[in-house]
Coordinates of C-alpha atoms and ligand atoms in Angstrom, one line a residue:
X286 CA -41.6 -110.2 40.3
X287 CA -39.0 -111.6 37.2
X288 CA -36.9 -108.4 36.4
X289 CA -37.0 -108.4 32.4
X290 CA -33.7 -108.0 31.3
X291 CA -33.2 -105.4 28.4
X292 CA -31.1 -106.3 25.9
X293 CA -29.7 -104.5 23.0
X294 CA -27.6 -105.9 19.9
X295 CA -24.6 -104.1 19.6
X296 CA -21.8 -104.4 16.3
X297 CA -18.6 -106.1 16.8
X298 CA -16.7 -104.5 14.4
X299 CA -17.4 -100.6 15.1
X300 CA -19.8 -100.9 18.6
X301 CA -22.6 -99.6 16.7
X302 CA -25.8 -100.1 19.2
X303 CA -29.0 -101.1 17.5
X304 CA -32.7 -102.1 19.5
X305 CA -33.1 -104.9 17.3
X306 CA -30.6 -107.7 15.5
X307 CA -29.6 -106.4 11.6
X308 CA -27.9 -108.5 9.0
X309 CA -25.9 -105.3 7.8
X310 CA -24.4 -102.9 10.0
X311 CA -25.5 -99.2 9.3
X312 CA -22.4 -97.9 10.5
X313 CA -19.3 -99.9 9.3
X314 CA -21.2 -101.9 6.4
X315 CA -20.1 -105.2 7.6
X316 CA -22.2 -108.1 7.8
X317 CA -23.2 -110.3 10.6
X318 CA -21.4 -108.7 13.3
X319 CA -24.4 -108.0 16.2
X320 CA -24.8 -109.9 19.2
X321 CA -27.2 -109.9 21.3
X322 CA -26.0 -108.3 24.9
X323 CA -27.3 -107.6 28.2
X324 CA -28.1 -103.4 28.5
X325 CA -25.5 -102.1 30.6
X326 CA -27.3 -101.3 34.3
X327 CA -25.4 -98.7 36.2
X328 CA -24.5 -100.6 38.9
X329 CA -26.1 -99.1 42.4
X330 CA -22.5 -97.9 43.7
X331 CA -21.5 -96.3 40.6
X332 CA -25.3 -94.5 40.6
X333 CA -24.6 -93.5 44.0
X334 CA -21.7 -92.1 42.9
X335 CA -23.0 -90.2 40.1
X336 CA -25.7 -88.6 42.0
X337 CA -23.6 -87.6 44.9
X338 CA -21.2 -86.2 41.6
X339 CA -24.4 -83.8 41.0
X340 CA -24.3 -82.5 44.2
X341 CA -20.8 -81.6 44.8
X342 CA -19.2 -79.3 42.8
X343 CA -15.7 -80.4 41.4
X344 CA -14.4 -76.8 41.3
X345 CA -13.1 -75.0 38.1
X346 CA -10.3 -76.9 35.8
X347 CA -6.7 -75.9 35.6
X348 CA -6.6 -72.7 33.0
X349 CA -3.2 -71.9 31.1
X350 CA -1.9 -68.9 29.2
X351 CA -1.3 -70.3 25.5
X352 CA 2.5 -68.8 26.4
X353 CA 2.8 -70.7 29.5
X354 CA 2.4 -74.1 28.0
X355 CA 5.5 -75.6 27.0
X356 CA 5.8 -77.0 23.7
X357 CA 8.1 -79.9 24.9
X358 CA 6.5 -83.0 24.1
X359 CA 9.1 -84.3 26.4
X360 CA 11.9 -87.0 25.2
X361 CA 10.2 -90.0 23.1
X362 CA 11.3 -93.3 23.7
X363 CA 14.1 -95.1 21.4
X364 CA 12.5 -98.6 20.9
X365 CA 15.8 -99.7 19.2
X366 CA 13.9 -100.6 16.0
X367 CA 14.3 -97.5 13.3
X368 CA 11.6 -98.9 11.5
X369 CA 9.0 -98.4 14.4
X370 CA 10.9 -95.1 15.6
X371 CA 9.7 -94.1 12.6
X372 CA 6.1 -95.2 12.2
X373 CA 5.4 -94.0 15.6
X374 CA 6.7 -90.4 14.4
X375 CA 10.6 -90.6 16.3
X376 CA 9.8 -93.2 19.1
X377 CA 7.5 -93.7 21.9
X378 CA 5.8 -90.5 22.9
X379 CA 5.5 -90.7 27.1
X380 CA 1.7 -91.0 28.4
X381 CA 0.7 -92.1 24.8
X382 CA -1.3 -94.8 23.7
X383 CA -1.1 -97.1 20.8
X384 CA -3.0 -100.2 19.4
X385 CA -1.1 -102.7 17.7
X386 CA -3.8 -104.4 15.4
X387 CA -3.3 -107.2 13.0
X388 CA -4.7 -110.9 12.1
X389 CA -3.4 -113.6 14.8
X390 CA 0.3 -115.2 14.6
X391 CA 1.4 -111.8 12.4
X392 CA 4.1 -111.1 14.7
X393 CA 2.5 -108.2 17.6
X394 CA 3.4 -110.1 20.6
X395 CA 6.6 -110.8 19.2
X396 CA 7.7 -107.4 18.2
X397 CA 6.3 -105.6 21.5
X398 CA 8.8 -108.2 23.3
X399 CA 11.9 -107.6 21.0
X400 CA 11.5 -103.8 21.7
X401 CA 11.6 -104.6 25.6
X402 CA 15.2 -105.5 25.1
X403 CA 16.4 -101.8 24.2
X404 CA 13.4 -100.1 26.1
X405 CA 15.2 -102.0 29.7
X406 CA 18.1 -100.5 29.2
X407 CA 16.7 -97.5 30.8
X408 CA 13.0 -98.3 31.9
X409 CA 11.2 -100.5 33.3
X410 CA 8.8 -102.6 31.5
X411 CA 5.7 -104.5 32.4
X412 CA 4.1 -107.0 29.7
X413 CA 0.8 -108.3 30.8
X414 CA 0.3 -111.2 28.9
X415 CA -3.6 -112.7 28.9
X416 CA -2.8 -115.2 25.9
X417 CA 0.4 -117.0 26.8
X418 CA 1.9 -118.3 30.2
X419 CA 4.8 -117.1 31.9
X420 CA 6.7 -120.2 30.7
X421 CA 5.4 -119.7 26.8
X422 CA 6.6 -116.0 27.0
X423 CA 10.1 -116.8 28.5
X424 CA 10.9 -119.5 25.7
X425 CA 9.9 -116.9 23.7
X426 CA 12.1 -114.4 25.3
X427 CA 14.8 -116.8 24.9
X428 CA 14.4 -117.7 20.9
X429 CA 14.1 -113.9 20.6
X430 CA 17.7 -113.1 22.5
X431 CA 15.9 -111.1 25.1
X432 CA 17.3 -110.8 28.7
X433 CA 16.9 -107.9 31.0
X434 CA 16.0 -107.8 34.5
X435 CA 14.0 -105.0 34.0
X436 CA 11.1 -106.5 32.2
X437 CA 8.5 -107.6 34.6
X438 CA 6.0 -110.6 33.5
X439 CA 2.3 -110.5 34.3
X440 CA -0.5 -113.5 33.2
X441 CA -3.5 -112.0 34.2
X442 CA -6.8 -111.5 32.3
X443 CA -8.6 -109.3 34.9
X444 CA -8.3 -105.4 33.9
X445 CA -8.5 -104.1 37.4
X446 CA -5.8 -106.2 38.6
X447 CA -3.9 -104.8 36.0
X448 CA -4.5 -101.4 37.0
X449 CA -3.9 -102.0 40.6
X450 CA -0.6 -103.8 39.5
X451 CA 0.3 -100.3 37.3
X452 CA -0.2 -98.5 40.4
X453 CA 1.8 -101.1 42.8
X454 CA 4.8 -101.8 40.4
X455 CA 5.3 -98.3 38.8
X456 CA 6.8 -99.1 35.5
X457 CA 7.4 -96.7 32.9
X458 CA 5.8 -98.7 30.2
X459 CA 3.0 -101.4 30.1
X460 CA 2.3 -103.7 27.4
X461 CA -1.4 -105.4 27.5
X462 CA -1.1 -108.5 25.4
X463 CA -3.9 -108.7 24.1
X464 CA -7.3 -106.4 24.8
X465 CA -9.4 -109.1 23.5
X466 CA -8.5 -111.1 26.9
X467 CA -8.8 -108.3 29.2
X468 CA -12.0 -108.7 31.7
X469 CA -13.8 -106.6 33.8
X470 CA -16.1 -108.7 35.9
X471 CA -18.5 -105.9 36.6
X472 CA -19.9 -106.0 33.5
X473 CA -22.0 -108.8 32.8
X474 CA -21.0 -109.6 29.0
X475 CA -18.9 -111.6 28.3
X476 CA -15.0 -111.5 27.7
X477 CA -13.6 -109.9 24.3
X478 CA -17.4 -108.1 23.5
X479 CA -17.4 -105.1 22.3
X480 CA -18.2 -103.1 26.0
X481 CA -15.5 -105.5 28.0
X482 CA -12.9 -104.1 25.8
X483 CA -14.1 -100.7 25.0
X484 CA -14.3 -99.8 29.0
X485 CA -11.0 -102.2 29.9
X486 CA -9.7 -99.7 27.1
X487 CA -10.7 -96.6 28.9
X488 CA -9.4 -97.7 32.0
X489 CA -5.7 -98.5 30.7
X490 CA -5.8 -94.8 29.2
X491 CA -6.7 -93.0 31.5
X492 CA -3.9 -95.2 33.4
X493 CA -1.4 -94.2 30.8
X494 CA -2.7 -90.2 30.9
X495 CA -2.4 -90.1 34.7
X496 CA 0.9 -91.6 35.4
X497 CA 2.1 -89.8 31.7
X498 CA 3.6 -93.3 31.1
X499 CA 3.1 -95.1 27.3
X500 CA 1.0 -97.9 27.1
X501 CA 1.0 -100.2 24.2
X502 CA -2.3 -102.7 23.7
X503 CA -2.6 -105.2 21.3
X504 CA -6.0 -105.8 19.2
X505 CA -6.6 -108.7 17.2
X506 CA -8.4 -108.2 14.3
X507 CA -11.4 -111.0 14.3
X508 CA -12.9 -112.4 11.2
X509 CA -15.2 -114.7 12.5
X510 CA -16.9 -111.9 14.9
X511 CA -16.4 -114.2 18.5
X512 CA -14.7 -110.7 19.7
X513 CA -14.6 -107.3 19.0
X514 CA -12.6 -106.0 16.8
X515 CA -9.9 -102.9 17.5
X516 CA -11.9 -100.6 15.5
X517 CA -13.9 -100.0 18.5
X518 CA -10.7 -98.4 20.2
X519 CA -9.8 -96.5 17.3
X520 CA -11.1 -93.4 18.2
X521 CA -10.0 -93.9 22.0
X522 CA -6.3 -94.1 21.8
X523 CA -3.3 -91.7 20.1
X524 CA -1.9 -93.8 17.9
X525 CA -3.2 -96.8 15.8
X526 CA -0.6 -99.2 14.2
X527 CA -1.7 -102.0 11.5
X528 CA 0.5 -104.7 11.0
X529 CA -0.3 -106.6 8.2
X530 CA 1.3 -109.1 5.5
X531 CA 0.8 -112.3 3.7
X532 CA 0.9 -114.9 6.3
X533 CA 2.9 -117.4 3.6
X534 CA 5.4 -114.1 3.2
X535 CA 8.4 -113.7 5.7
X536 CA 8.1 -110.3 5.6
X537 CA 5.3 -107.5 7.4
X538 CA 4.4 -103.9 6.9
X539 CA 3.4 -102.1 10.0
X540 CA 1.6 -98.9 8.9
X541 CA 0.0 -96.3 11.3
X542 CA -3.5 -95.2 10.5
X543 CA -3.8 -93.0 13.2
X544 CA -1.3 -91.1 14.8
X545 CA -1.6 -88.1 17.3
X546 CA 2.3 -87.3 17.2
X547 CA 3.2 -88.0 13.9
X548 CA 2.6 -88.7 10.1
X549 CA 0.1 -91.5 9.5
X550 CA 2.2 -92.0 5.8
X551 CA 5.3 -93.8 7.2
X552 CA 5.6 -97.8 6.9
X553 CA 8.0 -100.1 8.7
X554 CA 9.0 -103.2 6.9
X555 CA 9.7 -106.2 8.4
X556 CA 11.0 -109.7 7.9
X557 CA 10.2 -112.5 10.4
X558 CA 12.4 -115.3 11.1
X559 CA 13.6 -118.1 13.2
X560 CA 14.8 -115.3 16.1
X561 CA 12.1 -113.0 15.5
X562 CA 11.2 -109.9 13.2
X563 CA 14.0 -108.0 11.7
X564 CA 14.0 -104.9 10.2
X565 CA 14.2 -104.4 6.5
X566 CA 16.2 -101.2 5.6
X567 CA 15.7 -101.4 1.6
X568 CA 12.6 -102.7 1.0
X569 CA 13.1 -102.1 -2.6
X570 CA 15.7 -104.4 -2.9
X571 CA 13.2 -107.2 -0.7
X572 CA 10.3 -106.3 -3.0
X573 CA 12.3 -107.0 -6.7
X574 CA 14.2 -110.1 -5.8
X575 CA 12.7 -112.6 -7.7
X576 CA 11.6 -110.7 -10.5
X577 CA 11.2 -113.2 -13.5
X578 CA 13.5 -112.2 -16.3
X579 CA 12.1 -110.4 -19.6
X580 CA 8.4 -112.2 -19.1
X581 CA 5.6 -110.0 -20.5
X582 CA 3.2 -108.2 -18.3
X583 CA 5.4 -107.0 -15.7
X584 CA 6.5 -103.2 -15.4
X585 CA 8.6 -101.8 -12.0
X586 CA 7.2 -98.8 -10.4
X587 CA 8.4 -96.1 -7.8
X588 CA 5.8 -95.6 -5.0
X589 CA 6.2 -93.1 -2.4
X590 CA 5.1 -94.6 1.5
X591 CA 5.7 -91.7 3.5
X592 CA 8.6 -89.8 2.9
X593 CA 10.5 -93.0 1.5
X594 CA 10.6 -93.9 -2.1
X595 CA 9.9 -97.9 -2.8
X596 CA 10.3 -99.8 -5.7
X597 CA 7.3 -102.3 -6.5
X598 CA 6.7 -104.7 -9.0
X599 CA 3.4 -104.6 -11.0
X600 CA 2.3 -107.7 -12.8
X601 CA -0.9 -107.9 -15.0
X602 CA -1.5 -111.1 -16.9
X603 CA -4.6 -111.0 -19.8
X604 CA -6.7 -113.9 -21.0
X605 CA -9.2 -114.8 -23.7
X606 CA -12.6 -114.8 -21.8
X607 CA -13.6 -118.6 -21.4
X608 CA -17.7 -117.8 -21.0
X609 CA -19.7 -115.1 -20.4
X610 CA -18.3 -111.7 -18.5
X611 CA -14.7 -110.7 -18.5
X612 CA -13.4 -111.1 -15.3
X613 CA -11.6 -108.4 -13.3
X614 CA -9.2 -109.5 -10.7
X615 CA -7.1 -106.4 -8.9
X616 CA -4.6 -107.4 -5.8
X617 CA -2.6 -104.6 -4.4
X618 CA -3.9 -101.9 -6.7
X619 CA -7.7 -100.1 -6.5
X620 CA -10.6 -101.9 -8.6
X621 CA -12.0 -99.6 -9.7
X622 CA -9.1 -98.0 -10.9
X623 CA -7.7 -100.7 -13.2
X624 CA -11.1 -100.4 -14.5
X625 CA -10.8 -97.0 -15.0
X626 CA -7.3 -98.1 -17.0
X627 CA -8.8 -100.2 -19.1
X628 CA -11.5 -97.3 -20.3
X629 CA -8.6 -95.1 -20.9
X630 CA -6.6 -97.6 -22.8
X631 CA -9.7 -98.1 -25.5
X632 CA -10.9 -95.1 -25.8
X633 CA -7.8 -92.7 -26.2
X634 CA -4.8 -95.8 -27.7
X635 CA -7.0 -98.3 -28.8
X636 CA -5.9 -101.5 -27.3
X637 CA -9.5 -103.4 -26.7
X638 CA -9.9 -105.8 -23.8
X639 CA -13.7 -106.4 -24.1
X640 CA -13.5 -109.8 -23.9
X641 CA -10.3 -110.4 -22.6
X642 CA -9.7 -111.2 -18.5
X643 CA -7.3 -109.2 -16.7
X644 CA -5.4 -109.9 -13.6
X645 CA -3.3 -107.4 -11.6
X646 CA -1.3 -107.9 -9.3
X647 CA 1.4 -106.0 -7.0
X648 CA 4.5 -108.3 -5.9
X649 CA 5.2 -108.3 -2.2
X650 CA 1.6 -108.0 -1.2
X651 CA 2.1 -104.2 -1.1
X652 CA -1.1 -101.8 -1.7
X653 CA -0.7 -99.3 -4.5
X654 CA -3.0 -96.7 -3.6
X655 CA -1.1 -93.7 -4.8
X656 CA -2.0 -92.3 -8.8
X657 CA 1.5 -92.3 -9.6
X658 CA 0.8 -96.3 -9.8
X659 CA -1.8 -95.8 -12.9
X660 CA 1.2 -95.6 -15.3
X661 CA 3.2 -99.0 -15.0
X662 CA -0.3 -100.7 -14.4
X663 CA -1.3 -99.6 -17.8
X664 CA 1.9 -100.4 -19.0
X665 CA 1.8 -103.9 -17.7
X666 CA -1.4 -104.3 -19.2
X667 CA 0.1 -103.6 -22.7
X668 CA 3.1 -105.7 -22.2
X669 CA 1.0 -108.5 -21.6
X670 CA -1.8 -108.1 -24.3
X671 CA 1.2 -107.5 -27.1
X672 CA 3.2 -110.2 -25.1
X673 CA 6.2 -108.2 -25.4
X674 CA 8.2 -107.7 -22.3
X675 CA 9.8 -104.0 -21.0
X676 CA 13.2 -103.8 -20.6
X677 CA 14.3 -104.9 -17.5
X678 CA 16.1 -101.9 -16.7
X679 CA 13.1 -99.6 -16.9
X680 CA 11.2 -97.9 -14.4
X681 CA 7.9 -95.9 -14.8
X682 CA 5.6 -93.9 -12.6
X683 CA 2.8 -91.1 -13.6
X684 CA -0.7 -90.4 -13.1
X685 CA -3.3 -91.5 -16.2
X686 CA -6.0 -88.6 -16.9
X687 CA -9.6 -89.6 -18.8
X688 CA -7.7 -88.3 -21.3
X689 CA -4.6 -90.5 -21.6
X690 CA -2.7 -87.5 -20.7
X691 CA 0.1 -88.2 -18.0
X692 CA 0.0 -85.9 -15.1
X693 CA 2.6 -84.8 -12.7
X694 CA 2.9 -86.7 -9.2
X695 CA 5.0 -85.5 -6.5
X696 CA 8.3 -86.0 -4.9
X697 CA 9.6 -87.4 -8.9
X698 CA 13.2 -86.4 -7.3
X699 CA 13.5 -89.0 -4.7
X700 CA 11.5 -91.5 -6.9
X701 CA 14.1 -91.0 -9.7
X702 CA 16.9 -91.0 -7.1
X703 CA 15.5 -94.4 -5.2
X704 CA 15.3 -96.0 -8.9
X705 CA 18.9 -94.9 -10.2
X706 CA 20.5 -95.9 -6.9
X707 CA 19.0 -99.3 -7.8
X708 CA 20.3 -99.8 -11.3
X709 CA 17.8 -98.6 -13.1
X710 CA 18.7 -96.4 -15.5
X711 CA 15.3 -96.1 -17.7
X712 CA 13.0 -93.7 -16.3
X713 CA 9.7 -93.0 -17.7
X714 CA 7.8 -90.3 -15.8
X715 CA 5.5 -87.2 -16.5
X716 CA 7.0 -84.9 -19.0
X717 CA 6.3 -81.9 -16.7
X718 CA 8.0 -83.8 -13.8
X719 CA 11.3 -84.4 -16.4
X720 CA 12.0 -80.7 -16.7
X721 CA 12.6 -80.4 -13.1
X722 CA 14.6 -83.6 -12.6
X723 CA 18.6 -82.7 -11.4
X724 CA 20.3 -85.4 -13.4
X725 CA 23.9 -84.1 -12.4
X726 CA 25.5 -86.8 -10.4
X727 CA 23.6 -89.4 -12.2
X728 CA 25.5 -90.2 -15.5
X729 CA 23.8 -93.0 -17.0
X730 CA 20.3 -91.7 -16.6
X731 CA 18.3 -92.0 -19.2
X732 CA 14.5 -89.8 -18.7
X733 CA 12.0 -90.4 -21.2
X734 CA 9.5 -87.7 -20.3
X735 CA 6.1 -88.4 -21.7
X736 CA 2.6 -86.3 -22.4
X737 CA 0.6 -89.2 -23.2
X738 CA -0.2 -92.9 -22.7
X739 CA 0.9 -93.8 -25.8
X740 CA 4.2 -91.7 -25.9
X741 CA 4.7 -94.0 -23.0
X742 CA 3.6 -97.1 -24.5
X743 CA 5.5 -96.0 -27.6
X744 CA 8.8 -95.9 -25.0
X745 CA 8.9 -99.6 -24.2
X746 CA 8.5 -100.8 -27.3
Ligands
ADP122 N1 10.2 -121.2 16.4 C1 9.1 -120.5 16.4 N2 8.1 -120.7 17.2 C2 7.0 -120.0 17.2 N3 6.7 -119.0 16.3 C3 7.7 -118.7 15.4 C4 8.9 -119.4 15.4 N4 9.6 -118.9 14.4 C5 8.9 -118.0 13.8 N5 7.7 -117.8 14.4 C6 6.7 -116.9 14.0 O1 6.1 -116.2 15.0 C7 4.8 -115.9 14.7 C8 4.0 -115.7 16.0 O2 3.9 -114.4 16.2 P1 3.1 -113.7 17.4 O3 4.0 -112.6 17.8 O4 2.8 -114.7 18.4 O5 1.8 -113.2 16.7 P2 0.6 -112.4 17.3 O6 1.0 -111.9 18.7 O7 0.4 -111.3 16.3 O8 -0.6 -113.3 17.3 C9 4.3 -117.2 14.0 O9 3.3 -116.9 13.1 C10 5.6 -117.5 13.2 O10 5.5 -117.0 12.0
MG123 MG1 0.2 -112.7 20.4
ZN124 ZN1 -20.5 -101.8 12.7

């Protein structure tokens, strides 16, 4: 008798499990991401297995005194990069694990193997590699200026050899390169679906949990929807890293977005080269070289990322509408927001862009998302429409209300600080964050606290 063979369309993006095939996924809203896959059959061991489980009795879990349990998260890992030291929250956190996600060719592989060269100093490493050959990752090794006998190469694609390697070799950190590649050939779908790499996944942390050692896995992050995408693991692992930039750009953020043992606000810039990525300590001074000299439209802001102040470049350009609509173009910096700016702007000073395109973008392909943004946005905006440019020298930062009243942000200190240190002297910020500001050791300092929109505009006139 034919056997008929359930199938069930599962999401690519999220794992989202569906009877039938949808355009639109429910769950994570993306389109076109369900395949069609074979319904997982226990396989007759592992159903042995779990009806044996049902008759023995696994006797009662280990049970602790809230005082007895030490708080001593144990040392963390120096990865030799203060960039990533601080992403991760202070280094690598033993028996943790953390997904590395980002578009192909942004640099994970590459990082993961410069950190090996510090890490080997006093631990041994093992990358298992399922993308590149042993002879690919040594040139790599080379152009990177890695060398230490204590990194241990492994090409293999198949998860349980990986495991059984863990167990064999005993290093005290493993790097799976990537997860997209890893296979277990019990299950019958295919390599890089969504249930190969949520239950290789599983396996490799609950790897990393027994032997308490860190284990860092790599996700690519698919556009085409051939594999599944790391936010399937997302909810699986400790820690999840993006790393992301302009691929035409040298330089990369890495940002966590997840992070069981630390703060998920911290970046890590970046700059790859020639011999790899290297670590950009003032990204400030990265993000405002090649500013264009007294052009219209452009207005420098302080954003916080974390607990570090950075200094971004906002440029908005405005345009007679050619036909029909105004268009509304927004990179770096909310949508709906700069919509939101352009309200405010009409209503409460009266500058009208009703048929008038507007661009915005943030230099450096940073993302704004922070309201203490809305401020040199708006004034960008103005700069442009009155084509006259702001002082070079000037820096502004403040939250926009409905009612083109300037709110206070947070942290206006360091941002003040971070801009001053910089050379620039100009500072227009929330009048209620002014009061506050200790201008003591900074002489030149000029703070032009403002109420309103157009107190502010009035300032860069
Ligand atoms: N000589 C070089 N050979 C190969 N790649 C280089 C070289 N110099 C710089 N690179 C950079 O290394 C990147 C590859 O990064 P990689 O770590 O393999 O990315 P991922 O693992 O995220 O796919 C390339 O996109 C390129 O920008
Ligand atoms: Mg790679
Ligand atoms: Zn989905």
């Amino acid at each position: 008798m034919a056997v008929k063979v359930k199938t069930v369309f599962v999401c690519n993006e999220c794992g989202y499990e569906s009877p039938k095939w949808q355009g639109k996924c429910p769950e994570c809203n993306e389109w076109n991401t369900f395949v069609e896959q074979v319904k997982a059959q226990p396989t007759t061991a592992a159903a042995k297995k779990a009806s044996a489980n049902l008759l023995t009795t696994p006797g009662p879990a280990q049970v602790l005194n809230l005082g007895e349990i030490s708080a001593d998260e144990g040392i963390r890992h120096n990865t030799g990069m203060t960039e990533l030291n601080r992403v991760l929250g202070g280094g690598i956190v033993p028996g943790s694990v953390v997904l590395i996600s980002g578009d192909p060719g942004i640099g994970k592989s590459t990082l993961l193997l410069q950190i090996c060269q510090q890490l080997c100093m006093g631990m041994r490493v093992l990358y298992v590699s399922g993308e590149e050959s042993m002879r690919q990752l040594k040139l790599r090794a080379i152009r990177l200026g890695v060398s230490t006998e204590n990194l241990l190469i492994s090409c293999t694609t198949d998860t349980l050899t990986v495991i059984d390697t863990i167990e064999s070799v005993k290093p005290d950190m493993v790097i799976i390169d990537s997860i997209q590649t890893m296979n277990l050939s019990s299950l019958s779908s295919s390599t890089g679906s969504v249930s190969q790499v949520r239950e290789s996944t599983q396996l490799f942390v609950r790897e990393a949990k027994e032997n308490d050692i860190p284990i860092f896995i790599v996700g690519h992050v698919n556009k085409d929807g051939a594999i599944a995408g790391p936010k399937v693991l997302e909810h699986m692992v400790d820690t999840v890293l993006y790393f992301e930039g302009e691929r035409s750009l040298s330089y990369r953020i890495l940002r966590a977005v997840k992070n069981r043992f630390g703060s998920t606000n911290e970046i890590g810039v970046f700059e790859m080269g020639e011999d790899g990525l290297r670590e950009v300590e003032n990204p400030s001074l990265m993000l405002l070289s090649g500013r264009p000299g007294m052009v219209s439209g452009t207005c420098v802001s302080c954003v916080m990322e974390g607990t570090r102040p950075i200094l971004a470049e906002v440029q908005a350009l405005v345009s007679k509408t050619a036909f029909g609509t105004p268009r509304r173009m927004s990179t770096g910096f909310d949508y709906n927001r700069t919509s939101l700016m352009l309200a405010v702007l009409e209503k409460r000073v009266g500058y009208f862009f009703g048929n008038i395109d507007t661009y915005i973008n943030v230099v450096g392909g940073l993302r704004l998302d922070e309201p203490a943004a809305d401020l040199p946005v708006a004034l960008a905006l103005v700069s442009n429409l009155l084509d006259k440019p702001i002082d070079e020298s000037i820096v502004a930062f403040g939250e926009i209300g409905l009612a083109g009243e300037i709110r206070a942000v947070g942290q206006a200190q360091s941002r003040v600080n971070e801009a001053y240190r910089l050379g620039f002297h100009k500072i227009i910020l929330p009048h209620s964050c002014a009061v506050q500001i200790r201008t003591a050791e900074m002489p030149q300092l000029d703070l032009v606290g403002v109420k309103s929109l157009s107190q502010a505009i009035h300032a860069i006139k």
